[in-house]
Amino acid sequence: QVQLVETGGGLVQAGGSLRLSCAASGRTFSWYAMGWFRQAPGKEREFVAAISWRGDRTYYTDSVKGRFTISRDNAKNTVYLQMNTLKPEDTAVYYCAADSTPSRTRVTGLYDYEYWGQGTQVTVSS
């Protein structure tokens, strides 16, 4: 059974930074694309960033481009989301997700992902 555990959320002032981590277990991590999604109160879960199984391609929603960076360390079975210049509108629960199919490059759809972490709260104060 695949397990994903997110850490690194918290409360930060606008303009600050946080780094989220997602530790994966239960299958060969390096074969699968990984993604980050977020869900704000009263809103649907939305795509934030994704990284290909090789780690050579990254994808971002427009609102975080230039501020967030997704990366992976296959030796540690971990995917990261570095979030800089945070804004109050970034406040949400952030979820790590693992692709359902191996060896894919561009995986940005909510329903492409089979496994989800429990989420970590990110709150940005103004």
Tab-separated table of C-alpha atoms in Angstrom, residues 27 32-35 37 47 50 97-102 104-116:
chain	number	residue	atom	x	y	z
A	27	ARG	CA	6.210	1.114	-4.199
A	32	TYR	CA	6.013	7.689	-10.943
A	33	ALA	CA	5.265	11.352	-11.472
A	34	MET	CA	4.362	13.297	-8.353
A	35	GLY	CA	2.197	16.340	-7.772
A	37	PHE	CA	-2.488	20.155	-5.007
A	47	PHE	CA	-3.439	21.640	-9.171
A	50	ALA	CA	3.906	18.394	-10.832
A	97	ALA	CA	-0.186	12.993	-4.738
A	98	ALA	CA	1.317	10.058	-6.616
A	99	ASP	CA	0.527	9.160	-10.222
A	100	SER	CA	-1.458	6.023	-10.958
A	101	THR	CA	0.606	5.079	-14.023
A	102	PRO	CA	4.396	4.641	-14.228
A	104	ARG	CA	4.571	9.493	-17.346
A	105	THR	CA	5.888	12.977	-17.914
A	106	ARG	CA	3.085	15.554	-17.815
A	107	VAL	CA	0.583	14.673	-15.096
A	108	THR	CA	-1.499	17.644	-14.018
A	109	GLY	CA	-5.054	16.357	-13.728
A	110	LEU	CA	-6.672	15.696	-10.381
A	111	TYR	CA	-7.985	12.306	-11.487
A	112	ASP	CA	-4.613	11.183	-12.842
A	113	TYR	CA	-3.441	10.700	-9.294
A	114	GLU	CA	-4.222	7.569	-7.369
A	115	TYR	CA	-2.636	8.102	-3.971
A	116	TRP	CA	-2.928	11.112	-1.677
